Short mmCIF file of C-alpha atoms in Angstrom, two decimals:
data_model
loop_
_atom_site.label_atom_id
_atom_site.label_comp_id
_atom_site.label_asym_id
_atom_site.label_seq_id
_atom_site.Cartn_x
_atom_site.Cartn_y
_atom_site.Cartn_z
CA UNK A 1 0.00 0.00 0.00
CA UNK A 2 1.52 3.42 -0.87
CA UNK A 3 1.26 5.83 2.12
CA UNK A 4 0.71 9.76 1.05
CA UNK A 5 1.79 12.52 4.08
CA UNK A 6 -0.28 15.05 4.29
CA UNK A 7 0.49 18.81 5.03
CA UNK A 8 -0.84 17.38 8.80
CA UNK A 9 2.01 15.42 9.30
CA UNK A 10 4.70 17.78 8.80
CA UNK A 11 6.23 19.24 11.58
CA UNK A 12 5.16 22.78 12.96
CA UNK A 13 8.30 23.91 15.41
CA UNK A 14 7.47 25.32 18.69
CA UNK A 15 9.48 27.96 20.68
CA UNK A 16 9.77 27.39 24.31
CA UNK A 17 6.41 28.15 26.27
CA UNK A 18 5.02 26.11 23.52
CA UNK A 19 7.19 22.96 23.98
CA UNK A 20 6.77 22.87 28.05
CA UNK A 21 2.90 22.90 27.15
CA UNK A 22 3.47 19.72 24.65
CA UNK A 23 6.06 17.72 26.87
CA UNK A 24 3.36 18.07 29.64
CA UNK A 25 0.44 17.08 27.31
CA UNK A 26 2.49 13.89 26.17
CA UNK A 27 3.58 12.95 29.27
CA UNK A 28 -0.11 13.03 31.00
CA UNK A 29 -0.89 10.98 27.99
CA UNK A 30 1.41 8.72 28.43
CA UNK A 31 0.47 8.36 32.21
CA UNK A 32 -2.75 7.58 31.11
CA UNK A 33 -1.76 4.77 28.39
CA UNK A 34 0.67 3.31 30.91
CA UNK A 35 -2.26 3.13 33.43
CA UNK A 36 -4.13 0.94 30.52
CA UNK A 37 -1.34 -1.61 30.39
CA UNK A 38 -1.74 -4.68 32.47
CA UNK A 39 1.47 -5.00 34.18
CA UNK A 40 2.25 -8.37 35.88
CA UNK A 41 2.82 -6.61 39.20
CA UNK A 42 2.22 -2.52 40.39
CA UNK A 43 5.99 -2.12 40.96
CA UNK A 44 6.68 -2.83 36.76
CA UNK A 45 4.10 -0.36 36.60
CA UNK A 46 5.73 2.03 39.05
CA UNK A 47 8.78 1.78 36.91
CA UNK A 48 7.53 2.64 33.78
CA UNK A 49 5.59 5.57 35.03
CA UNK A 50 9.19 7.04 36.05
CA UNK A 51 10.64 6.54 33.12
CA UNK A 52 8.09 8.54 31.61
CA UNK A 53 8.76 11.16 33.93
CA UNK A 54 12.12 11.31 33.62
CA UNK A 55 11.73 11.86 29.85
CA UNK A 56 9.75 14.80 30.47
CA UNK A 57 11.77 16.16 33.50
CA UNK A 58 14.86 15.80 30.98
CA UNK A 59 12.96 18.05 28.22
CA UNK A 60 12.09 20.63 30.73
CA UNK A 61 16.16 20.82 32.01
CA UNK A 62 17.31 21.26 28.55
CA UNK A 63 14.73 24.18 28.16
CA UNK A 64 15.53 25.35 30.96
CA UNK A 65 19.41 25.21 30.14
CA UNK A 66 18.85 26.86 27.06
CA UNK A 67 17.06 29.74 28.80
CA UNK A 68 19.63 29.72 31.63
CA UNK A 69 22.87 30.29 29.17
CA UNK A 70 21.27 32.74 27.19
CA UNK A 71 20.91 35.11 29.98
CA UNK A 72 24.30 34.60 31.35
CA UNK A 73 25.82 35.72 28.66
CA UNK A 74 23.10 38.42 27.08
CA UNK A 75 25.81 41.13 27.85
CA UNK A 76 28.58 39.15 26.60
CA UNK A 77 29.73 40.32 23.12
CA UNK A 78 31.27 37.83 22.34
CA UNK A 79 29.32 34.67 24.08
CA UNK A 80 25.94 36.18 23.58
CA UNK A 81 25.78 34.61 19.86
CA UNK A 82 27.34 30.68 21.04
CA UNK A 83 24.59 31.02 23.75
CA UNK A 84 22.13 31.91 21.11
CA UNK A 85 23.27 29.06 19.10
CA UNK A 86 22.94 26.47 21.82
CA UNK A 87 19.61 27.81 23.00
CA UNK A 88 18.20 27.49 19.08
CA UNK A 89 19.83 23.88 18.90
CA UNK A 90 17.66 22.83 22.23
CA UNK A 91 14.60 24.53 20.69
CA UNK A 92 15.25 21.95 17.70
CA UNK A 93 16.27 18.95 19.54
CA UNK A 94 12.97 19.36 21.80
CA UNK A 95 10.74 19.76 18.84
CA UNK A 96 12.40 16.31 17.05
CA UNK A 97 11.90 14.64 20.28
CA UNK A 98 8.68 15.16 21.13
CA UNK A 99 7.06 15.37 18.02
CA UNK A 100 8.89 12.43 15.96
CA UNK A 101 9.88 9.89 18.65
CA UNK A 102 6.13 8.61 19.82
CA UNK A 103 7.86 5.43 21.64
CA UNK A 104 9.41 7.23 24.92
CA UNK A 105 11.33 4.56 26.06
CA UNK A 106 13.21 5.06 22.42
CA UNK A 107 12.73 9.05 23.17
CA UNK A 108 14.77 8.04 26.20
CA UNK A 109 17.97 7.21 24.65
CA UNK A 110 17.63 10.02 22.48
CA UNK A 111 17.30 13.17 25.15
CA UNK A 112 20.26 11.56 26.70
CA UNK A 113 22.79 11.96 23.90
CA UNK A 114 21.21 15.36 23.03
CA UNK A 115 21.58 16.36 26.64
CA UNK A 116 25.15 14.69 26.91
CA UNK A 117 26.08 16.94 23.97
CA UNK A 118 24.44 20.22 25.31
CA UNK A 119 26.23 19.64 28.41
CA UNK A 120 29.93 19.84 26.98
CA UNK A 121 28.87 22.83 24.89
CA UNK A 122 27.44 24.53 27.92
CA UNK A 123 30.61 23.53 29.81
CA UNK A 124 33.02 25.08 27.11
CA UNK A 125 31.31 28.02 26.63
CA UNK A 126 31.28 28.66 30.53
CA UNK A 127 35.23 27.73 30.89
CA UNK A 128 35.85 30.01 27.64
CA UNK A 129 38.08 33.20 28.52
CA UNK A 130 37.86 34.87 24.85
CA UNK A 131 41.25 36.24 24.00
CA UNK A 132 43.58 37.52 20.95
CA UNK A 133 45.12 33.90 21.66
CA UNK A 134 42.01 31.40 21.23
CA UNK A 135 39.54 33.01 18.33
CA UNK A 136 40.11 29.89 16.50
CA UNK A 137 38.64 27.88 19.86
CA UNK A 138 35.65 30.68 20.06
CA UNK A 139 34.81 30.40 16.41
CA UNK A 140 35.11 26.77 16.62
CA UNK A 141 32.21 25.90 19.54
CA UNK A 142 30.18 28.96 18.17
CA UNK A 143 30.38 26.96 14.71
CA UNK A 144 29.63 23.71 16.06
CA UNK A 145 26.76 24.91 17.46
CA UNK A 146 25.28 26.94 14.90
CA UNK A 147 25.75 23.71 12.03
CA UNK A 148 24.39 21.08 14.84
CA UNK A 149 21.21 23.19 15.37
CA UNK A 150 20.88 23.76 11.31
CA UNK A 151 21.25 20.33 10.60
CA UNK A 152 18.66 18.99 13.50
CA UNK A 153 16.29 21.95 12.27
CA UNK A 154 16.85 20.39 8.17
CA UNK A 155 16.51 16.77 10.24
CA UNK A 156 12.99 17.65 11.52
CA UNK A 157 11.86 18.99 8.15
CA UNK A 158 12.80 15.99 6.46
CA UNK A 159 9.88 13.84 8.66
CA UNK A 160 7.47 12.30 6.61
CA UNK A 161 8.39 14.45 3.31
CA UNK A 162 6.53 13.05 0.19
CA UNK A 163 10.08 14.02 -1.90
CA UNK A 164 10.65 10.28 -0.37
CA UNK A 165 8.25 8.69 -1.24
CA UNK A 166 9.22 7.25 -4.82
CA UNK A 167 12.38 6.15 -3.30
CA UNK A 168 10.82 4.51 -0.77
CA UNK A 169 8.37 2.61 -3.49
CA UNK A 170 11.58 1.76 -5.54
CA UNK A 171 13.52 0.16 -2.36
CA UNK A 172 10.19 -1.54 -1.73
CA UNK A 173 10.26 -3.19 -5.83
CA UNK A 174 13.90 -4.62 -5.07
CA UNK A 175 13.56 -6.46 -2.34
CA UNK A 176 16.53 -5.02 -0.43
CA UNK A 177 16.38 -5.82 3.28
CA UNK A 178 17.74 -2.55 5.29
CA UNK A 179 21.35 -3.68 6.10
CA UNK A 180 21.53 -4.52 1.62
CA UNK A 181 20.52 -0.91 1.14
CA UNK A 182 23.05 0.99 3.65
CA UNK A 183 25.59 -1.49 2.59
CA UNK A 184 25.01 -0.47 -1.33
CA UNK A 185 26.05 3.02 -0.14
CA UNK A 186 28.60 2.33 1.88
CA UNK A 187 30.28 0.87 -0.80
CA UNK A 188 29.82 3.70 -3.15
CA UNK A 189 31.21 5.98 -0.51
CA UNK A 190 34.33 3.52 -0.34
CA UNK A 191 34.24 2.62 2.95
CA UNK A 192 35.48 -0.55 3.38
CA UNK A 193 34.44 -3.46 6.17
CA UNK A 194 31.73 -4.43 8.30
CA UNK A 195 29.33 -0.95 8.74
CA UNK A 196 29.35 -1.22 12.42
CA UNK A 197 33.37 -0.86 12.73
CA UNK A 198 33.14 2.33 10.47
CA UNK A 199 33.53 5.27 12.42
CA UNK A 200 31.05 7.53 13.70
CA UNK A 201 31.28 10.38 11.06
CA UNK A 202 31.55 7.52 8.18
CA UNK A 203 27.92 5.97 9.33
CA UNK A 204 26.56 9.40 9.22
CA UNK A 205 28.37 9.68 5.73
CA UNK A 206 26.34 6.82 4.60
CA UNK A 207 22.93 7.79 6.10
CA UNK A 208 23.60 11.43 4.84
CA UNK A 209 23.90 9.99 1.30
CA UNK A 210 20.63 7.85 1.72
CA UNK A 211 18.51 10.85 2.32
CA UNK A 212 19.80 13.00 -0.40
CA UNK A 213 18.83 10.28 -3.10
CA UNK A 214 15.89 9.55 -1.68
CA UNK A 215 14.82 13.24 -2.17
CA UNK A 216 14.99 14.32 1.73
CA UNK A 217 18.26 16.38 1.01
CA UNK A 218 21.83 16.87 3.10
CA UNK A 219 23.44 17.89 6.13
CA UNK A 220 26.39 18.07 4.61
CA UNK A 221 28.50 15.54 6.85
CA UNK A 222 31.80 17.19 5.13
CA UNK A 223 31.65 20.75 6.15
CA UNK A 224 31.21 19.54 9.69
CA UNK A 225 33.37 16.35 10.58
CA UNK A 226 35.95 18.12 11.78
CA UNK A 227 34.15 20.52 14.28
CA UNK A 228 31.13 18.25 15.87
CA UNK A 229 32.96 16.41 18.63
CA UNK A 230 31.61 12.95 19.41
CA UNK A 231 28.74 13.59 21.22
CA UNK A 232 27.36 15.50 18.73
CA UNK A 233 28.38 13.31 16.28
CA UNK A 234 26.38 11.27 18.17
CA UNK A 235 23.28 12.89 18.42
CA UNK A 236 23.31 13.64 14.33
CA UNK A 237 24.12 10.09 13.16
CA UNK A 238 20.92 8.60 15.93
CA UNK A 239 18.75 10.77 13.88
CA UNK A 240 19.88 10.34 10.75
CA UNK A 241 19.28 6.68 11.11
CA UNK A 242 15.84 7.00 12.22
CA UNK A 243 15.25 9.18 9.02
CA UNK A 244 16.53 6.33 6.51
CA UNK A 245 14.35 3.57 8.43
CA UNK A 246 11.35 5.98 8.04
CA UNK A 247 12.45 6.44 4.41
CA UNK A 248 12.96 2.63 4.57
CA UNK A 249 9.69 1.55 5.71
CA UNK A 250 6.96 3.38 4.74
CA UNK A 251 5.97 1.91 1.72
CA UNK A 252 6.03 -1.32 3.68
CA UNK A 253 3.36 -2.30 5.88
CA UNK A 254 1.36 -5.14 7.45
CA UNK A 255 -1.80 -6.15 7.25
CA UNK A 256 -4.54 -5.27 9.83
CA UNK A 257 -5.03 -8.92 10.96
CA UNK A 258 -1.21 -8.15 12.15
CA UNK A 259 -2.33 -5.24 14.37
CA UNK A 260 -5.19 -7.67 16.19
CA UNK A 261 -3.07 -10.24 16.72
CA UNK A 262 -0.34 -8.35 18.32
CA UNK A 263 -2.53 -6.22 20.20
CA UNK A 264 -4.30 -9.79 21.89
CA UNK A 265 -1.03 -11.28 22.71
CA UNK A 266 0.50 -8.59 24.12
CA UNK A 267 -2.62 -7.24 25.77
CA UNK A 268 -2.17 -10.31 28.46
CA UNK A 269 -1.80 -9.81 31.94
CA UNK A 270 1.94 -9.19 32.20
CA UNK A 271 2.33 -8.47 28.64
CA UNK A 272 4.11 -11.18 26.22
CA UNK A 273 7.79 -12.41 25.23
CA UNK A 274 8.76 -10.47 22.67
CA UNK A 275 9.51 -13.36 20.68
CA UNK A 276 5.96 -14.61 20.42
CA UNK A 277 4.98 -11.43 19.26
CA UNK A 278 7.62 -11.24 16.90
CA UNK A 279 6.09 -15.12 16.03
CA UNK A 280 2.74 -13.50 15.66
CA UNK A 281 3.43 -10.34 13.38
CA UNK A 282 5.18 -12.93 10.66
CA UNK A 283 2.44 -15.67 10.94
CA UNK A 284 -0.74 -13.81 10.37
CA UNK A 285 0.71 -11.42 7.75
CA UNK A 286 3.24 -10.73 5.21
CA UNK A 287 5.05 -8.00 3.93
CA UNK A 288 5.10 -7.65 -0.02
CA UNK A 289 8.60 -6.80 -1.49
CA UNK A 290 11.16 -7.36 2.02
CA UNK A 291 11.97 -10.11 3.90
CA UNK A 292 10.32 -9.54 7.41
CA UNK A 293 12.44 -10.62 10.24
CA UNK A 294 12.66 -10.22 14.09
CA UNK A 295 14.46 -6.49 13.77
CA UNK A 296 12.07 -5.05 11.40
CA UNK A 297 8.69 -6.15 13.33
CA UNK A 298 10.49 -4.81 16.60
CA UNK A 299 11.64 -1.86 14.82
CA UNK A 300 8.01 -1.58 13.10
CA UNK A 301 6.07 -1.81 16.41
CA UNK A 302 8.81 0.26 18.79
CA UNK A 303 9.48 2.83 15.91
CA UNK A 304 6.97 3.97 13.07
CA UNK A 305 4.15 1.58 14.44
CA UNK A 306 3.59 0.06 10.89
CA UNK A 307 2.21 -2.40 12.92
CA UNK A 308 -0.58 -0.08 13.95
CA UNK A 309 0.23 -0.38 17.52
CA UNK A 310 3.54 0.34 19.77
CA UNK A 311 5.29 -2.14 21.23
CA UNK A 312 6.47 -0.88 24.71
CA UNK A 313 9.27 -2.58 26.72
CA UNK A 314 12.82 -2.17 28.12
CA UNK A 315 14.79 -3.27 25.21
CA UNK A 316 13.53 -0.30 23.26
CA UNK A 317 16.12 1.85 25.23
CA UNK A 318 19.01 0.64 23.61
CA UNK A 319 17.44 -1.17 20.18
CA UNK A 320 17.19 1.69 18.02
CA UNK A 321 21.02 2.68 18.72
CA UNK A 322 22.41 -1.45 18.15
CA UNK A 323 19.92 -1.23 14.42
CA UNK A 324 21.59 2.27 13.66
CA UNK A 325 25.38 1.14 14.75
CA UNK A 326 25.08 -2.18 12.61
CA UNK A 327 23.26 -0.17 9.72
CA UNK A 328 20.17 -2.99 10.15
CA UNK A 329 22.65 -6.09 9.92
CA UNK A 330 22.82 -7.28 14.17
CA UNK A 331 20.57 -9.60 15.35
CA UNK A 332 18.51 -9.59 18.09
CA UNK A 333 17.96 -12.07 20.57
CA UNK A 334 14.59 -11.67 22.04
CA UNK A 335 14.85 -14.59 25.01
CA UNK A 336 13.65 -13.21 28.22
CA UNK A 337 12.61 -9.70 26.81
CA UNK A 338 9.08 -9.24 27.49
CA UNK A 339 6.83 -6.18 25.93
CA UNK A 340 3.35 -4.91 25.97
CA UNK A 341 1.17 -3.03 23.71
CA UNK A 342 0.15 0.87 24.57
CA UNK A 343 -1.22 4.02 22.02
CA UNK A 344 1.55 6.52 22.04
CA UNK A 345 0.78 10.59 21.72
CA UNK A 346 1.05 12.10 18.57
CA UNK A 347 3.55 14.90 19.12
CA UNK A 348 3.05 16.02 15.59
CA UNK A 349 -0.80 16.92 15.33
CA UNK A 350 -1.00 17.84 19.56
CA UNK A 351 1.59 20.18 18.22
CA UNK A 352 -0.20 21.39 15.87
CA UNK A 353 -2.92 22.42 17.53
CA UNK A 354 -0.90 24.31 20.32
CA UNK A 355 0.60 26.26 17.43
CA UNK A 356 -2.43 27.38 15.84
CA UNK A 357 -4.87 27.04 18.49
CA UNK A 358 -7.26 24.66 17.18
CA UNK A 359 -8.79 23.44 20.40
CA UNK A 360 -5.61 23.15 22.27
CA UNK A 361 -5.48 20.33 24.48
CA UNK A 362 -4.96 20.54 27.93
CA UNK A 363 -2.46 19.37 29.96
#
């Protein structure tokens, strides 16, 4: 089935006062799906709920940080723009988070490399004693900041663009599993070995290239891999590999006796072991043009919910970042992992209404 984005599901971005509003609206919603789930015991339960919170407790620090570092240095004429920078990077990081990472167990992961990343900018900026001596240090952090907030800002208008689409359909027609497709431009790139011993600025090299053939456009990886230090290197390359699996697997889906299944098994009383649900989503349907396997269906029901329901459980912390390190080739093993089944919030159209006032919704 080929999926068509509307103007609805492109990405409005908020400015501060705005983004508190949605982090509280998501995480009350999320309180209230978590409440739904039938948890083997209260203290599972218990845990979940403060994982929740700590997402949105971690949004509302960064804000807060950004706000915080432009007023120290408002007077500064020389720090006042860096702060700027960093403040306008948080603004864009917030908005990606909330609005494109439903799942926030994955959001998780994510706010913590963003925030480890703020953090050493923050930190350099406030041990920074501007002199004739170090303009090549000041221009350097004020640069890194300026190119890691454009290319998150270019990141979040690249969600669910219908310039993708086509490519999308093509991948779909070949057959390619994820791993053949980021391998195919590795090698074009010339970068030789297994994808997950490439280094960090040489996976983001290959995603980069993904979505500018596919229509979604570039970061330009080259005028920047020599001033983002690893963290931020970080940050990019974790959401330029959700971008390509978007790209990957929209024109892929399963069919809605999928969905029912998955939603029974996991609806249980202490949820289900992720590997009968994996058992489940390739028994009662099948994708046309890929080769379904464990990775996608988790990916599918943690990520982009092709599945038409999110899959919520512990291993989502950690599986987007082992799919995006082995560009889609590690396995897996699902023994012992146990998940359940929970609506997420849609960041995108709550946002939307906060920004235009369309019967906000309250927190």
């Amino acid at each position: 089935m080929h999926t068509c984005y509307s103007q609805m599901d492109r990405i409005v971005i908020l400015n501060d006062g705005q983004l508190r509003k949605l982090a509280l609206i998501i995480y009350r919603t999320e309180e209230d799906a978590i409440y739904s789930i039938k948890f083997g015991s209260e203290n599972e339960r218990a845990n979940y709920l403060a994982d929740s919170r700590s997402n949105y407790e971690a949004v509302l620090g960064l804000l807060d940080a950004g706000s915080e570092v432009k007023r120290r240095y408002q007077d500064d004429k020389v720090k006042a723009l860096i702060a700027d920078n960093i403040n306008s990077y948080i603004v864009y990081c917030v908005n990606n988070a909330l609005q494109i990472v439903p799942n926030y167990l994955v959001r998780m992961k994510y706010l913590e490399k963003i925030n480890e990343h703020i953090q050493s900018l923050i930190k350099d900026l406030d041990e920074m004693r501007p002199t004739a001596w170090n303009n090549d240090d000041v221009e350097r952090l004020g640069i890194e900041a300026a190119k890691c907030g454009d290319a998150m800002l270019k990141f979040t208008k690249m969600y669910k663009s219908s310039l993708s689409h086509d490519y999308s359909t093509w991948v779909k027609s070949t057959g390619m599993e994820f791993h053949e497709l980021v391998e195919s431009y590795q090698v074009e790139l010339g970068f030789k070995g297994a994808f997950e011993e490439l280094e960090d600025v040489q996976k983001l090299k290959v995603y980069d290239r993904i979505l500018q053939i596919s229509g979604l456009g570039s970061i330009k990886v080259d005028d920047m891999k020599t001033i983002i230090r690893g963290t931020g290197k970080l940050v990019l390359l974790y959401k330029a590999g959700m971008l390509v699996w978007d790209v990957f697997s929209v024109a892929h889906s399963f069919p809605t006796s999928t969905r029912d299944a998955v939603v029974e098994v996991a609806s249980y009383v202490g949820g289900a072991l992720v590997g009968n649900v994996v058992t489940v989503a390739l028994t009662t349907g099948a994708l046309q043009g890929v080769k379904a396997s464990t990775m996608f269906v988790l990916l599918a029901g943690t990520v982009s919910s092709i599945i038409g329901a999110f899959l919520v459980g512990a291993f989502a912390k950690w599986l987007v970042d082992l799919f995006i390190n082995s560009g889609g080739r590690d396995t897996f093993s699902t023994d012992g992992h146990v998940c359940y089944v929970a609506p997420m919030p849609d960041g995108v159209s709550i946002a939307r209404q906060i920004a235009y006032e369309e019967n906000p919704p309250k927190p």
